[in-house]
PDB file of C-alpha atoms in Angstrom:
ATOM      1  CA  MET A  17     -24.393  -0.327  -4.666  1.00 60.00           C
ATOM      2  CA  LYS A  18     -21.573  -2.658  -3.609  1.00 74.00           C
ATOM      3  CA  LYS A  19     -18.306  -1.529  -2.496  1.00 85.00           C
ATOM      4  CA  GLY A  20     -15.043  -3.295  -3.144  1.00 91.00           C
ATOM      5  CA  ALA A  21     -12.561  -4.300  -0.466  1.00 90.00           C
ATOM      6  CA  VAL A  22     -10.047  -1.485  -1.652  1.00 92.00           C
ATOM      7  CA  GLN A  23     -12.845   1.211  -1.462  1.00 95.00           C
ATOM      8  CA  ILE A  24     -13.677  -0.150   2.235  1.00 95.00           C
ATOM      9  CA  ALA A  25     -10.019   0.184   3.202  1.00 95.00           C
ATOM     10  CA  HIS A  26      -9.720   3.643   1.962  1.00 96.00           C
ATOM     11  CA  GLU A  27     -12.624   4.590   3.968  1.00 97.00           C
ATOM     12  CA  LEU A  28     -11.345   2.855   7.063  1.00 97.00           C
ATOM     13  CA  ALA A  29      -8.018   4.549   6.631  1.00 97.00           C
ATOM     14  CA  ASP A  30      -9.787   8.008   6.404  1.00 98.00           C
ATOM     15  CA  ALA A  31     -11.779   7.168   9.661  1.00 98.00           C
ATOM     16  CA  ALA A  32      -8.479   6.043  11.251  1.00 98.00           C
ATOM     17  CA  GLU A  33      -6.986   9.497  10.365  1.00 98.00           C
ATOM     18  CA  LEU A  34      -9.886  11.383  11.764  1.00 98.00           C
ATOM     19  CA  ALA A  35      -9.854   9.441  15.027  1.00 98.00           C
ATOM     20  CA  ARG A  36      -6.183  10.155  15.263  1.00 98.00           C
ATOM     21  CA  LEU A  37      -6.665  13.850  14.661  1.00 98.00           C
ATOM     22  CA  ALA A  38      -9.403  13.734  17.478  1.00 98.00           C
ATOM     23  CA  GLY A  39      -7.016  12.179  19.730  1.00 98.00           C
ATOM     24  CA  ASP A  40      -8.497   8.823  19.946  1.00 98.00           C
ATOM     25  CA  THR A  41      -5.480   6.583  19.529  1.00 98.00           C
ATOM     26  CA  ALA A  42      -7.126   3.245  20.320  1.00 98.00           C
ATOM     27  CA  ALA A  43      -9.913   3.774  17.666  1.00 98.00           C
ATOM     28  CA  SER A  44      -7.304   5.079  15.203  1.00 98.00           C
ATOM     29  CA  LEU A  45      -5.162   1.825  15.542  1.00 98.00           C
ATOM     30  CA  ALA A  46      -8.185  -0.235  15.402  1.00 98.00           C
ATOM     31  CA  LEU A  47      -9.527   1.356  12.145  1.00 98.00           C
ATOM     32  CA  ALA A  48      -6.057   1.300  10.592  1.00 98.00           C
ATOM     33  CA  VAL A  49      -5.653  -2.450  11.307  1.00 98.00           C
ATOM     34  CA  LYS A  50      -9.118  -3.155   9.969  1.00 97.00           C
ATOM     35  CA  ALA A  51      -8.137  -1.275   6.696  1.00 97.00           C
ATOM     36  CA  MET A  52      -4.948  -3.155   6.407  1.00 97.00           C
ATOM     37  CA  GLU A  53      -7.112  -6.475   6.695  1.00 96.00           C
ATOM     38  CA  TYR A  54      -9.325  -5.304   3.847  1.00 95.00           C
ATOM     39  CA  LEU A  55      -6.180  -4.517   1.656  1.00 94.00           C
ATOM     40  CA  GLN A  56      -4.953  -7.933   2.397  1.00 95.00           C
ATOM     41  CA  LEU A  57      -8.383  -9.483   1.352  1.00 92.00           C
ATOM     42  CA  ALA A  58      -8.339  -7.508  -1.831  1.00 91.00           C
ATOM     43  CA  LYS A  59      -4.832  -8.703  -2.641  1.00 92.00           C
ATOM     44  CA  VAL A  60      -5.691 -12.476  -1.929  1.00 90.00           C
ATOM     45  CA  LEU A  61      -8.895 -12.200  -4.075  1.00 87.00           C
ATOM     46  CA  GLU A  62      -6.739 -10.397  -6.789  1.00 86.00           C
ATOM     47  CA  ASP A  63      -4.284 -13.261  -6.633  1.00 83.00           C
ATOM     48  CA  SER A  64      -7.157 -15.844  -6.546  1.00 84.00           C
ATOM     49  CA  LEU A  65      -8.553 -14.462  -9.794  1.00 81.00           C
ATOM     50  CA  ALA A  66      -5.117 -14.135 -11.429  1.00 81.00           C
ATOM     51  CA  THR A  67      -4.237 -17.927 -10.819  1.00 83.00           C
ATOM     52  CA  HIS A  68      -7.751 -19.547 -11.278  1.00 76.00           C
ATOM     53  CA  PRO A  69      -9.269 -17.494 -14.111  1.00 69.00           C
ATOM     54  CA  ARG A  70     -11.296 -20.556 -15.420  1.00 68.00           C
ATOM     55  CA  ASP A  71     -13.229 -20.523 -11.959  1.00 60.00           C
ATOM     56  CA  GLN A  72     -14.363 -16.986 -12.489  1.00 57.00           C
ATOM     57  CA  LYS A  73     -15.715 -17.848 -15.905  1.00 59.00           C
ATOM     58  CA  GLU A  74     -17.654 -20.753 -14.580  1.00 61.00           C
ATOM     59  CA  ARG A  75     -19.255 -18.462 -12.041  1.00 59.00           C
ATOM     60  CA  ALA A  76     -20.454 -15.944 -14.580  1.00 56.00           C
TER      61      ALA A  76
END
Protein backbone atom coordinates (compact mmCIF):
# COMPACT_ATOMS: atom_id res chain seq x y z
CA MET A 1 0.00 0.00 0.00
CA LYS A 2 1.34 3.41 -0.93
CA LYS A 3 1.48 6.18 1.65
CA GLY A 4 0.86 9.80 0.84
CA ALA A 5 3.17 12.64 1.80
CA VAL A 6 0.77 13.87 4.50
CA GLN A 7 0.53 10.43 6.10
CA ILE A 8 4.31 10.10 6.13
CA ALA A 9 4.60 13.58 7.65
CA HIS A 10 2.24 12.58 10.46
CA GLU A 11 4.23 9.43 11.13
CA LEU A 12 7.47 11.42 11.22
CA ALA A 13 5.89 13.95 13.59
CA ASP A 14 4.79 11.11 15.88
CA ALA A 15 8.32 9.71 15.83
CA ALA A 16 9.70 13.16 16.60
CA GLU A 17 7.46 13.37 19.64
CA LEU A 18 8.59 9.96 20.85
CA ALA A 19 12.22 10.99 20.41
CA ARG A 20 11.55 14.18 22.34
CA LEU A 21 9.93 12.25 25.18
CA ALA A 22 12.93 9.92 25.22
CA GLY A 23 15.22 12.92 25.61
CA ASP A 24 16.81 12.66 22.15
CA THR A 25 16.63 16.29 21.10
CA ALA A 26 18.76 15.87 17.98
CA ALA A 27 16.63 13.04 16.62
CA SER A 28 13.45 14.88 17.54
CA LEU A 29 14.51 17.98 15.62
CA ALA A 30 15.70 15.98 12.62
CA LEU A 31 12.42 14.09 12.42
CA ALA A 32 10.37 17.27 12.86
CA VAL A 33 12.29 18.96 10.03
CA LYS A 34 11.75 15.94 7.78
CA ALA A 35 8.02 15.99 8.62
CA MET A 36 7.85 19.64 7.57
CA GLU A 37 9.59 18.79 4.30
CA TYR A 38 6.94 16.18 3.56
CA LEU A 39 4.17 18.65 4.37
CA GLN A 40 5.75 21.16 1.99
CA LEU A 41 5.95 18.45 -0.67
CA ALA A 42 2.27 17.66 -0.20
CA LYS A 43 1.40 21.36 -0.56
CA VAL A 44 3.48 21.73 -3.73
CA LEU A 45 1.87 18.65 -5.25
CA GLU A 46 -1.60 19.87 -4.30
CA ASP A 47 -0.92 23.30 -5.81
CA SER A 48 0.53 21.71 -8.93
CA LEU A 49 -2.55 19.56 -9.46
CA ALA A 50 -4.82 22.53 -8.83
CA THR A 51 -3.07 24.70 -11.42
CA HIS A 52 -2.51 21.95 -14.01
CA PRO A 53 -5.58 19.67 -13.89
CA ARG A 54 -5.23 18.84 -17.59
CA ASP A 55 -1.82 17.28 -17.00
CA GLN A 56 -3.32 14.93 -14.43
CA LYS A 57 -6.00 13.75 -16.87
CA GLU A 58 -3.37 13.07 -19.53
CA ARG A 59 -1.40 10.85 -17.13
CA ALA A 60 -4.42 8.76 -16.20
